[in-house]
CSV table of C-alpha atoms in Angstrom, one decimal:
chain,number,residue,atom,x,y,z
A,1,UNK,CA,24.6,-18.4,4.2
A,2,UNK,CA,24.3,-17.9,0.3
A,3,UNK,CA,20.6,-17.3,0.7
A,4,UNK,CA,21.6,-14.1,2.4
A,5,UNK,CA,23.9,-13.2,-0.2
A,6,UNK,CA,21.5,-13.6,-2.2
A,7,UNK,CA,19.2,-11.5,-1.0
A,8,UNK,CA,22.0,-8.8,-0.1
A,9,UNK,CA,22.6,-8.7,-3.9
A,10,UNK,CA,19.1,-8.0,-4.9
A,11,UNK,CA,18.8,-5.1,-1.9
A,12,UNK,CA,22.1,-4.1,-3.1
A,13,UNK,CA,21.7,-4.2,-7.1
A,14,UNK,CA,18.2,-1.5,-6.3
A,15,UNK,CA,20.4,0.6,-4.4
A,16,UNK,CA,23.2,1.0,-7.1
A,17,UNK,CA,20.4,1.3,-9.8
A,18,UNK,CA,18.8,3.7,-7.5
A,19,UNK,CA,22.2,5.7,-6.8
A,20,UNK,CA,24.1,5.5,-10.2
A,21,UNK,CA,20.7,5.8,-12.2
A,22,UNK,CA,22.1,2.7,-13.9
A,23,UNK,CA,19.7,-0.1,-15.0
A,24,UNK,CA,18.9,-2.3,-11.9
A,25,UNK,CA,19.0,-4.9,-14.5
A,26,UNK,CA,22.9,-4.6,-15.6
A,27,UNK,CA,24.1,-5.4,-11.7
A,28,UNK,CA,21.3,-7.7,-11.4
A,29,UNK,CA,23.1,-9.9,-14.2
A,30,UNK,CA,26.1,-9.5,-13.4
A,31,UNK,CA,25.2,-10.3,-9.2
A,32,UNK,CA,23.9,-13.9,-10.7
A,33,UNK,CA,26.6,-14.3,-12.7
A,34,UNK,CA,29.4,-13.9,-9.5
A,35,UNK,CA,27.4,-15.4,-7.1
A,36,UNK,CA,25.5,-18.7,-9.3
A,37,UNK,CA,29.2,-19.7,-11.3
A,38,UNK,CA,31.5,-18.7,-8.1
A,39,UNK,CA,29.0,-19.1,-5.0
A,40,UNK,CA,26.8,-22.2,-6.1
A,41,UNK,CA,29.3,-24.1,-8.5
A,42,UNK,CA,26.8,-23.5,-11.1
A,43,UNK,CA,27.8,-23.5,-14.9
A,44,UNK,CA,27.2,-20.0,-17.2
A,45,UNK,CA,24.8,-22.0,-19.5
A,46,UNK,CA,22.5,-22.8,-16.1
A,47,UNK,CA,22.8,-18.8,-15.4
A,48,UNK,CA,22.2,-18.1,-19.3
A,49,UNK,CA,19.2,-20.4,-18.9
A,50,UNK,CA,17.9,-18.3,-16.3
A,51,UNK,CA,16.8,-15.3,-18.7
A,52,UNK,CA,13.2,-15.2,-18.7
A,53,UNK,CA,12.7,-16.0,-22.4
A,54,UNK,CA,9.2,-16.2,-22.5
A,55,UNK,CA,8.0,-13.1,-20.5
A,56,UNK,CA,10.8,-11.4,-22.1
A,57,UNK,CA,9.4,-12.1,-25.8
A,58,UNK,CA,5.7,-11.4,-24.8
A,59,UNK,CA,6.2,-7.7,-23.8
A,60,UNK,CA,8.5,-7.4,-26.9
A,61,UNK,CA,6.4,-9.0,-29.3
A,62,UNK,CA,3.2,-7.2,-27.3
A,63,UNK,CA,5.0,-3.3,-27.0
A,64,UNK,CA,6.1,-4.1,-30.6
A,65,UNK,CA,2.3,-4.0,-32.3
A,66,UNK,CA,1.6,-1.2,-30.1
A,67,UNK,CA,4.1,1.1,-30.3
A,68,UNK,CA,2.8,1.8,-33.9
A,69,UNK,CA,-0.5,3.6,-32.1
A,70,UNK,CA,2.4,5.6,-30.5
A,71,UNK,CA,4.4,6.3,-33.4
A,72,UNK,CA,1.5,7.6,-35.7
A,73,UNK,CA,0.2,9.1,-32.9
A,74,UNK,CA,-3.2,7.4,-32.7
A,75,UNK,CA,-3.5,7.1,-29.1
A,76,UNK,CA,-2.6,10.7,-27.9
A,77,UNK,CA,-5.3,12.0,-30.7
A,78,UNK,CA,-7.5,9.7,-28.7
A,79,UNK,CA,-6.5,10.9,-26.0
A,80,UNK,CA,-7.5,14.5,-27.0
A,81,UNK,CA,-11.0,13.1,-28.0
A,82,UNK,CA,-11.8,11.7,-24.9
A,83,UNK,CA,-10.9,14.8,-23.1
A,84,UNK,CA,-13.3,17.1,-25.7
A,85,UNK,CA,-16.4,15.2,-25.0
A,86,UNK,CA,-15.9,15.9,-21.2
A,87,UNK,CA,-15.3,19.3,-21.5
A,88,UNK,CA,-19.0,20.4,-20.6
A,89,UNK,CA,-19.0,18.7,-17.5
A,90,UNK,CA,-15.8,20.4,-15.6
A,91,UNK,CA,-16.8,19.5,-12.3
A,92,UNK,CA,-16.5,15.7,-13.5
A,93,UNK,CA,-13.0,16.3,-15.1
A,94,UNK,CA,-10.6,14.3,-13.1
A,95,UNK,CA,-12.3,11.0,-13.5
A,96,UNK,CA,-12.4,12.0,-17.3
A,97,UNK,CA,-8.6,12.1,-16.9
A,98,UNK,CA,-8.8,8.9,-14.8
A,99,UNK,CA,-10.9,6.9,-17.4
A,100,UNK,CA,-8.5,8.3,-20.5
A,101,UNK,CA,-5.9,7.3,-18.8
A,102,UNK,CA,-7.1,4.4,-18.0
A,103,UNK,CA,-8.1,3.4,-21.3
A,104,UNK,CA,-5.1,4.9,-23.1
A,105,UNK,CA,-3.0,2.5,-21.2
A,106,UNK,CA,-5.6,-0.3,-21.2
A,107,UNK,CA,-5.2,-0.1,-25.3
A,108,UNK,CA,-1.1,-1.1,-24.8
A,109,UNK,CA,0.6,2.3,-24.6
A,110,UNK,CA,1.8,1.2,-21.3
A,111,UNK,CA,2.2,3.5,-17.6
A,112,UNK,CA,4.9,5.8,-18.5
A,113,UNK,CA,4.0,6.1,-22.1
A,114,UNK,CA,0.7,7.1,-21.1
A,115,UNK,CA,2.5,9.3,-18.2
A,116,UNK,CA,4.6,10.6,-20.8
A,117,UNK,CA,2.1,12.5,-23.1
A,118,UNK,CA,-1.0,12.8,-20.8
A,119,UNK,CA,0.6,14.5,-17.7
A,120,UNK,CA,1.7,17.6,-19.2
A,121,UNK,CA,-2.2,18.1,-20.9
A,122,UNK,CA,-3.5,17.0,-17.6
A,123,UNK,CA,-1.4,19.6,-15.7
A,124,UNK,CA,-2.4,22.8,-18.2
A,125,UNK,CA,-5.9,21.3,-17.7
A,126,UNK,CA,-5.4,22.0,-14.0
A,127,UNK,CA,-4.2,25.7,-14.7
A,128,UNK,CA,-6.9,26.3,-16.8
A,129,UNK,CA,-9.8,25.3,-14.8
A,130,UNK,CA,-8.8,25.4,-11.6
A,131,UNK,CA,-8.5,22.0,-10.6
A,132,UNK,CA,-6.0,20.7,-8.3
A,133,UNK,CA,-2.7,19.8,-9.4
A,134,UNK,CA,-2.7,17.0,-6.6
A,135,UNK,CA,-5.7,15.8,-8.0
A,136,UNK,CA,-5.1,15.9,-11.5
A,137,UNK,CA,-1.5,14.4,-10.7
A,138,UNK,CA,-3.3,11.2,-9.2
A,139,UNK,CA,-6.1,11.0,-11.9
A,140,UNK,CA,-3.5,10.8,-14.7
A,141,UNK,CA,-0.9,8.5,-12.3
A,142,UNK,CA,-3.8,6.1,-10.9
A,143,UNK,CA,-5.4,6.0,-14.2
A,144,UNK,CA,-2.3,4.9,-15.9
A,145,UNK,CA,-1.5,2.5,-13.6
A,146,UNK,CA,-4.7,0.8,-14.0
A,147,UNK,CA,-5.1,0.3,-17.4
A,148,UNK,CA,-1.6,-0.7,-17.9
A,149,UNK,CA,-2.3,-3.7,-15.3
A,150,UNK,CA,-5.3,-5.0,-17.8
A,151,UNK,CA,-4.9,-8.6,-18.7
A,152,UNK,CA,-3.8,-7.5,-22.6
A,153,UNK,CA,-1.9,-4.6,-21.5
A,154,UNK,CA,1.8,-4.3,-20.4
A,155,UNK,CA,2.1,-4.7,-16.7
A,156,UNK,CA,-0.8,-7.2,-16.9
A,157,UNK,CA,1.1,-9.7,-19.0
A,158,UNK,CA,4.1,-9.3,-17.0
A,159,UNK,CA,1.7,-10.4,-14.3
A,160,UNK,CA,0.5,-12.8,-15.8
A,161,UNK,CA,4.1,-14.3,-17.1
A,162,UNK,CA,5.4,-14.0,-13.7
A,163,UNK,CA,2.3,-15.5,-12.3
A,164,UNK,CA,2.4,-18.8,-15.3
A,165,UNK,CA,6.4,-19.0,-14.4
A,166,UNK,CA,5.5,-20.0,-10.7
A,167,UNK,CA,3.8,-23.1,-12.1
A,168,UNK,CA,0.4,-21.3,-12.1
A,169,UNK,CA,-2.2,-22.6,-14.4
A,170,UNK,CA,-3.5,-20.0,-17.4
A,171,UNK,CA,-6.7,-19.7,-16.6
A,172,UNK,CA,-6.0,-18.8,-13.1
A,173,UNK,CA,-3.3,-16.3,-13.6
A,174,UNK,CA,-5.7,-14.6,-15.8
A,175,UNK,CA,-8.0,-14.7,-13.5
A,176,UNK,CA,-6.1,-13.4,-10.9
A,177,UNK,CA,-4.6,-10.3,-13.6
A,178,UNK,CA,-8.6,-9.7,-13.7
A,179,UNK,CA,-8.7,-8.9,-10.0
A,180,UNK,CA,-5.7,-7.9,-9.7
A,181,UNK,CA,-7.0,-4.6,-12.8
A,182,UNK,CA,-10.1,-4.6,-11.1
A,183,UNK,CA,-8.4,-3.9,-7.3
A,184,UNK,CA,-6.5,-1.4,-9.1
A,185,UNK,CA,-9.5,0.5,-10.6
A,186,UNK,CA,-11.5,0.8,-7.7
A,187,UNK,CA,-8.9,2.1,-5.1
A,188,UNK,CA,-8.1,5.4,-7.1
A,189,UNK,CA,-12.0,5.7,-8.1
A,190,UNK,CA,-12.4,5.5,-4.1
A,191,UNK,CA,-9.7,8.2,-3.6
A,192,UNK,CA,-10.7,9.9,-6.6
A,193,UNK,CA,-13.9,10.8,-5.3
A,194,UNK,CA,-13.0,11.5,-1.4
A,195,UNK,CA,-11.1,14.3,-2.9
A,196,UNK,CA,-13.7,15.8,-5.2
A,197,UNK,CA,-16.8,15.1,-3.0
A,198,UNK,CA,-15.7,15.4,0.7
A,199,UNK,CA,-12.2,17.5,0.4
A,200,UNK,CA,-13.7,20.7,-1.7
A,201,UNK,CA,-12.7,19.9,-4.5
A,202,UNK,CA,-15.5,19.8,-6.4
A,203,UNK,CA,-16.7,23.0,-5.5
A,204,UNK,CA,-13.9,24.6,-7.8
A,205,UNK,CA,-14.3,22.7,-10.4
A,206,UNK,CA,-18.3,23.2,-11.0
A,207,UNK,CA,-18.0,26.6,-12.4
A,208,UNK,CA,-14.8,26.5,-14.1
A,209,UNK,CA,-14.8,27.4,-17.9
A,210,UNK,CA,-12.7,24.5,-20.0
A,211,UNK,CA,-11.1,25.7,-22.9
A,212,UNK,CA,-10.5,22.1,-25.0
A,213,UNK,CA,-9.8,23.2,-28.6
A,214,UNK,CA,-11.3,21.0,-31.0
A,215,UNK,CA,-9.1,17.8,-31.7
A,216,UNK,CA,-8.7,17.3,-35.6
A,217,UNK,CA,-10.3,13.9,-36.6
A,218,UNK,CA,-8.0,10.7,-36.3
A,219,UNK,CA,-6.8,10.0,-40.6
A,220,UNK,CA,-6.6,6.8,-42.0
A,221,UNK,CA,-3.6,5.3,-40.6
A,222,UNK,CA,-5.2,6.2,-36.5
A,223,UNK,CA,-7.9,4.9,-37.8
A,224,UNK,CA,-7.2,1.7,-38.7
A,225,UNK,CA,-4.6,1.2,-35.9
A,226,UNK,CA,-7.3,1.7,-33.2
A,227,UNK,CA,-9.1,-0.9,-35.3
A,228,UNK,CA,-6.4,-3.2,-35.7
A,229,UNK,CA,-6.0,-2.9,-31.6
A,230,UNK,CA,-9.5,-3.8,-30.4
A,231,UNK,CA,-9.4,-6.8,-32.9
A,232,UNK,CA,-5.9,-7.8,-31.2
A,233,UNK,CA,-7.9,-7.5,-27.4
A,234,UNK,CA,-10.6,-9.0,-28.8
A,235,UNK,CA,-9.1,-12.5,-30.0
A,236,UNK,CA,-7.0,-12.3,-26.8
A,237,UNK,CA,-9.2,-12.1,-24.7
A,238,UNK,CA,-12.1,-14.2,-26.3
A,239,UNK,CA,-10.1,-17.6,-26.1
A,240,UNK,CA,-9.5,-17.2,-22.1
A,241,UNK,CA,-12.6,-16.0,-21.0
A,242,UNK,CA,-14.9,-19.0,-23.5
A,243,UNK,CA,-12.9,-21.2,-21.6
A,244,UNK,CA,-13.7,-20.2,-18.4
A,245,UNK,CA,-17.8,-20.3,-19.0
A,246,UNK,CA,-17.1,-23.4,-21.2
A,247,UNK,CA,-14.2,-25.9,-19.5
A,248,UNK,CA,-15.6,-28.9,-20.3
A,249,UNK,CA,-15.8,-27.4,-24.1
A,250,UNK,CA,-13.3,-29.7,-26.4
A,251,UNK,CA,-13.3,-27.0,-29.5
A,252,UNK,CA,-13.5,-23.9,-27.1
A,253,UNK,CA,-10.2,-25.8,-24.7
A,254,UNK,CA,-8.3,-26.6,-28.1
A,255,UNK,CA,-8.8,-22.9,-29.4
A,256,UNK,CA,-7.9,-21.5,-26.1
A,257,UNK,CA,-4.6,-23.5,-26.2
A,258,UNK,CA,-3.4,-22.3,-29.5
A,259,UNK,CA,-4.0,-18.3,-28.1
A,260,UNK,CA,-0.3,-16.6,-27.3
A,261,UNK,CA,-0.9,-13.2,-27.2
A,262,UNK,CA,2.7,-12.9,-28.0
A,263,UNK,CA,2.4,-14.6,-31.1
A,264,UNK,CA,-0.9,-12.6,-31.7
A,265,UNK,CA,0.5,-9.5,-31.5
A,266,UNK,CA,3.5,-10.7,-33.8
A,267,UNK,CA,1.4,-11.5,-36.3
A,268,UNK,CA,-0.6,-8.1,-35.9
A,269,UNK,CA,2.8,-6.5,-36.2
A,270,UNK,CA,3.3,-7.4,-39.7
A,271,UNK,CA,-0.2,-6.4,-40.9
A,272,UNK,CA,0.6,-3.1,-38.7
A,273,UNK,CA,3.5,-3.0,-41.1
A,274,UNK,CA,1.9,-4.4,-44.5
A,275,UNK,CA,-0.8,-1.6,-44.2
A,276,UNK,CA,2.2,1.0,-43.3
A,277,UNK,CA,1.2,2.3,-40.3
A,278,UNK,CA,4.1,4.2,-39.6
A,279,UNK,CA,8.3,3.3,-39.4
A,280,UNK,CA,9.4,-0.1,-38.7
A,281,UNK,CA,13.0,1.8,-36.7
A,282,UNK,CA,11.0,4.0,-35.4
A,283,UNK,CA,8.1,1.3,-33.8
A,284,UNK,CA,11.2,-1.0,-32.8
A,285,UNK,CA,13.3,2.1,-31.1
A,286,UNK,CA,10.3,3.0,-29.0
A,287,UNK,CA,10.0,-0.2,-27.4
A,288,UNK,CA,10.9,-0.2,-23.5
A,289,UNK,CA,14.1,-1.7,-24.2
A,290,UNK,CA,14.9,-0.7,-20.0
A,291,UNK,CA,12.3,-2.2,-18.8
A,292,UNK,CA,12.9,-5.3,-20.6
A,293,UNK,CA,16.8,-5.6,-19.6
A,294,UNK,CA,15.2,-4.7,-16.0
A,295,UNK,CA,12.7,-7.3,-15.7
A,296,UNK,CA,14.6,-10.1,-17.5
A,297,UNK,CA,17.6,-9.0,-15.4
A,298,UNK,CA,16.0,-9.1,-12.0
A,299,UNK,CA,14.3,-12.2,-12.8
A,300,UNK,CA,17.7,-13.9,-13.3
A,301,UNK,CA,18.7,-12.7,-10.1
A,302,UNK,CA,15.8,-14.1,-8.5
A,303,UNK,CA,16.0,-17.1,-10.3
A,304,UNK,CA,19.5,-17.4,-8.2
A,305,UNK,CA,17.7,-16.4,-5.2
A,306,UNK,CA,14.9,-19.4,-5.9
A,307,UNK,CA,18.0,-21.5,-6.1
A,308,UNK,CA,19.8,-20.9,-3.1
A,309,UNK,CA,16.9,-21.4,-1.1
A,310,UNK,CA,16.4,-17.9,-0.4
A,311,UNK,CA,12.7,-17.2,-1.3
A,312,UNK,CA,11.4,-20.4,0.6
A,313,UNK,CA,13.4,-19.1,3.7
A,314,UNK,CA,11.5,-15.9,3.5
A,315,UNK,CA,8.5,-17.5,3.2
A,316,UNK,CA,9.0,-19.5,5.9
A,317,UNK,CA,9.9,-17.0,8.6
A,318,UNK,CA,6.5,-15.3,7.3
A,319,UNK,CA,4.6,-18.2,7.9
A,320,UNK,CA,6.0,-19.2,11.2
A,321,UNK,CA,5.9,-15.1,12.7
A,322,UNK,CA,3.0,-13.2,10.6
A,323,UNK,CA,-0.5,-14.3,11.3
A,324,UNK,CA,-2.5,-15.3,8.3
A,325,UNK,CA,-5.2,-12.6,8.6
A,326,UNK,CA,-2.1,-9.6,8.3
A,327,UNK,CA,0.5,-11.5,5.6
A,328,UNK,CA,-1.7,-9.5,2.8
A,329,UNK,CA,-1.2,-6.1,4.9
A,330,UNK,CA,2.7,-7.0,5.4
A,331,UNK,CA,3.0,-7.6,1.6
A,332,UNK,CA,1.5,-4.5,0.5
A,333,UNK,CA,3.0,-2.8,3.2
A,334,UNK,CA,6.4,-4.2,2.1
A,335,UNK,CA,5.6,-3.9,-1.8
A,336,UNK,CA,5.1,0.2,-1.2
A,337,UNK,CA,8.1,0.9,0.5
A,338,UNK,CA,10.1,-0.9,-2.1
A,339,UNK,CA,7.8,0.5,-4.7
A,340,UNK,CA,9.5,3.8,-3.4
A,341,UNK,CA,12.9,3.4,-4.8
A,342,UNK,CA,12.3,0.6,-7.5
A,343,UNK,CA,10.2,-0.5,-10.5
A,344,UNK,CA,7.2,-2.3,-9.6
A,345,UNK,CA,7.3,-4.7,-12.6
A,346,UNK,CA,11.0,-5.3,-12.6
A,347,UNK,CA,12.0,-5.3,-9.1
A,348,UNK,CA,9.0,-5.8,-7.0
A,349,UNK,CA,6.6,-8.3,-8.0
A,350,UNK,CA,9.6,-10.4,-9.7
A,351,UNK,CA,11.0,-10.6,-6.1
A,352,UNK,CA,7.5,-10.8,-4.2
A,353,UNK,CA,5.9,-12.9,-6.3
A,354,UNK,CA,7.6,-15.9,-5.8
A,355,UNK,CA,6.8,-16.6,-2.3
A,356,UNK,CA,3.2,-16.4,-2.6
A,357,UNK,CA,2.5,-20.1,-3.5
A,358,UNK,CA,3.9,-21.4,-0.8
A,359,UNK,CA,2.9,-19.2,1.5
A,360,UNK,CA,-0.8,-19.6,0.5
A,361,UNK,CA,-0.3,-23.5,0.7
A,362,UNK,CA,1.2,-23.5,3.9
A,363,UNK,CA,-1.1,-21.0,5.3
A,364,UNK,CA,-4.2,-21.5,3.0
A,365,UNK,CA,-4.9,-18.3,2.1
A,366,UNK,CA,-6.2,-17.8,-1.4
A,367,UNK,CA,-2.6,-16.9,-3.9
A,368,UNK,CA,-5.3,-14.2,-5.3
A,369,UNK,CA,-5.5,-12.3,-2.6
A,370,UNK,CA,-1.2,-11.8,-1.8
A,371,UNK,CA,-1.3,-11.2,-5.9
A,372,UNK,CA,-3.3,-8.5,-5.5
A,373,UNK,CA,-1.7,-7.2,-2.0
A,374,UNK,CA,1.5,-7.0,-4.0
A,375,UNK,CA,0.7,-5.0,-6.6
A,376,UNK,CA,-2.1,-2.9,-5.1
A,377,UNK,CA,0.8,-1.8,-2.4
A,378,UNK,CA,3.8,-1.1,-4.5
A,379,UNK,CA,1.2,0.8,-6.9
A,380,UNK,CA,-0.1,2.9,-4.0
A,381,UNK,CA,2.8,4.8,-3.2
A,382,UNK,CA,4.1,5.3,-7.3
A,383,UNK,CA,2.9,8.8,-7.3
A,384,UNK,CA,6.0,9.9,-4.7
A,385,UNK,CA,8.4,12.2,-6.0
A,386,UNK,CA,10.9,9.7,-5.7
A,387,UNK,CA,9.4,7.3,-7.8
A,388,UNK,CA,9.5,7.6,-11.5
A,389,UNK,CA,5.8,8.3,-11.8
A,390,UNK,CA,6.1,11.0,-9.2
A,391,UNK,CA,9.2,12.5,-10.8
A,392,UNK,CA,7.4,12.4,-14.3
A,393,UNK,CA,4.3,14.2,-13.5
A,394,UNK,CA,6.9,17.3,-11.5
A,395,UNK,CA,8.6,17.0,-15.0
A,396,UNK,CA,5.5,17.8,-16.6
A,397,UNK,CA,5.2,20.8,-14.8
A,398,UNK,CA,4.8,23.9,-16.8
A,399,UNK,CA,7.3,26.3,-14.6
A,400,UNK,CA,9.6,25.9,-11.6
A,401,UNK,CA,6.7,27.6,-8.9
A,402,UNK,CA,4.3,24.8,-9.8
A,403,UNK,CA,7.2,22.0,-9.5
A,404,UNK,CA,7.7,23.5,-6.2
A,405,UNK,CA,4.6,23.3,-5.0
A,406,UNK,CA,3.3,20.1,-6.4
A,407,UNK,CA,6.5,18.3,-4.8
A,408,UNK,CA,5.4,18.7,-0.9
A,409,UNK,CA,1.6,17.7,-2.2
A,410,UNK,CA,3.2,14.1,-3.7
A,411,UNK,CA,5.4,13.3,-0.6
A,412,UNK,CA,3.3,14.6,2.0
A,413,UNK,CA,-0.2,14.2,0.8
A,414,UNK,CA,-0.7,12.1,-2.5
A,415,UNK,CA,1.7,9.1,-1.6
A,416,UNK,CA,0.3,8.7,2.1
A,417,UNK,CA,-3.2,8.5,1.1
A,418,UNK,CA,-2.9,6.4,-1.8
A,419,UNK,CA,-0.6,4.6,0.9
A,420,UNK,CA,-3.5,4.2,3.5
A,421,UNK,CA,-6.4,3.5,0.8
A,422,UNK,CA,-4.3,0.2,-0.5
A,423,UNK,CA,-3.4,-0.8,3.1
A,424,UNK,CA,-7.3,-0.7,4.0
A,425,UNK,CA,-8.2,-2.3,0.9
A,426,UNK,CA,-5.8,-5.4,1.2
A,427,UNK,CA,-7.3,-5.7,5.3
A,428,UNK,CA,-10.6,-5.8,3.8
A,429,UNK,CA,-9.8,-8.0,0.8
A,430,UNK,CA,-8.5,-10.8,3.5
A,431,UNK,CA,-11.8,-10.7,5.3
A,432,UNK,CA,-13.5,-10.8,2.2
């Protein structure tokens, strides 16, 4: 019986959050709080304990060192340099906005950071050259989304952290971020390209005239940021992937041991802020504080839910009524319509997540593949109008005519395709 009040607290914590535009997070705490002292007998230190300390200082510690390219405004100039060099190839444009977007978020500015400041250029590129405002709204969105889930950016971390707090080794979970960036790369490049190729989209596109003013150069502080970030990605990244060609390696496995990227990036922080590139208050008050109380509050709620025997319910009844060749497709499928009305990385995956292990034990389907499911289904359908990246991209909208019209085109057109394209990706990922 507490399992399903339990679960009823999670479905009804979204709601409120969703209703009172609240943070899901505040009613998440306080649901574990009523029902883990005054349901389960246990004690507030137990519930304390439950605060995901560890995912919650990596995506500090990681947003920390990169909200200085956002401060001094390195990676929106980079952003306007990327979009230059593309400007004599128009009919190529979106995936130039996918691949900016991509990369922009990739380099740690994070989905609606890069939503934030790339939306609105990607939209007065679409008046200007005649390009579709529901394809330049799923270049920027799906490109975003991407290069946010890379193993070093944000949502990939908290991938990762989620994955490593199930009891899954390192080197897998970054092995499954990998695929789970790489899934998420070639879905919109699929989509991407129906649109432009087999939809007419193309056609107005090829002779449009793209009027790019030329970005000033990056100065010394951008400079060195950008600098400063590839090093960061670079160490991050090396440790991992040397011990994944080299395992038997006793240097390359102690190295690899000693790599925290949130310690990394701690580190990087202060050089960030020994070289003065740009305000300490301002670097610290850009953080995503909401998405931190979010996640960290959510995963206390599910940690309640793990508890009360709630998750390895649910992951029984799937196992005993969903054959194993459609639990992917019912995972994405459920992952998208919660995706609708919550946060995929602090509502979703924290409450999906945990009843992939034993679900792929008891069923032995590869973890990687309901990973990837997941997050490629509550990704798919971000773009609606009622999810925040749909409702940033109609706020990026120059006037209320183009709002208007783009609305319809998210609901009706954007969300169902990207919708369809992850459902048929996660079928073929199972027989694959």
């Amino acid at each position: 019986m507490m399992s399903l009040y339990v679960v009823a607290a999670i479905v009804l914590a979204v709601a409120l959050g969703y209703t009172t535009k609240i943070n899901i997070g505040l009613f998440a705490i306080a649901f574990a709080y009523l029902l883990g002292c005054f349901g389960m007998g246990l004690s507030p230190s137990e519930i304390i304990a439950m605060w995901p300390l560890k995912i919650f200082f990596i995506i500090f510690s990681v947003c920390l060192f990169y909200s200085f390219a956002i401060v001094n405004g390195t990676l929106e100039k980079l952003a306007e340099h990327l979009l230059y060099l593309c400007r004599n190839v128009p009919h190529l444009l979106p995936y130039a906005v996918f691949l900016t977007a991509c990369l922009i978020a990739g380099l740690g500015a994070g989905y609606y950071t890069v939503l934030a400041f790339m939306a609105p250029l990607t939209l007065l590129l679409c008046q200007r050259t005649g390009m579709s405002l529901i394809l330049g709204g799923m270049a920027v969105n799906y490109g975003a989304l991407g290069g946010a889930n890379f193993v070093s950016s944000q949502s990939g971390i908290i991938f990762r952290g989620l994955m490593t707090g199930l009891g899954v080794p390192e080197s897998e979970a970054f092995i499954n971020g990998l695929a789970i960036f790489a899934s998420t790369m070639v879905i919109p490049l699929v989509v991407i390209t129906a649109f432009v190729f087999f939809a007419g989209h193309g056609r107005a596109l090829k002779n449009a005239a793209v009027a790019i003013e030329t970005p000033s150069p990056l100065n010394r502080e951008q400079k060195i940021t950008l600098w400063l970030t590839l090093l960061m990605m670079l160490i991050v990244l090396a440790g991992p992937i040397a011990h994944i060609l080299f395992p038997g390696n006793a240097t390359v496995t102690f190295v690899n041991s000693k790599v925290d990227i949130g310690l990394i990036a701690s580190v990087f922080s202060v050089i960030a802020l020994m070289l003065k590139l740009g305000d300490e208050r301002k670097a610290i008050a850009s953080l995503p504080w909401g998405t931190l109380i979010m996640i960290c509050g959510v995963g206390m709620l599910i940690s309640v839910a793990i508890k009360a025997g709630a998750i390895d319910a649910l992951a029984s009844w799937i196992g005993g009524n969903i054959p194993p060749v459609l639990v992917a497709l019912v995972f994405g499928v459920v992952a998208a319509l919660m995706s609708i009305f919550a946060s995929t990385l602090g509502v979703v995956t924290p409450a999906l997540f945990p009843m992939v292990p034993p679900l792929a034990a008891a069923m032995s389907i590869d973890p990687m593949v309901l990973f990837i499911s997941i997050v490629v289904g509550a990704q798919a359908t971000s773009i609606s109008p009622f999810s925040s990246g749909g409702s940033l991209i109609l706020s990026s909208c120059a006037d209320e005519q183009s709002r208007t019209r783009l609305f319809p085109q998210l609901l009706l057109r954007a969300a169902p395709i990207g919708f369809v394209a992850a459902m048929l990706f996660n079928l073929a990922l199972t027989f694959i």
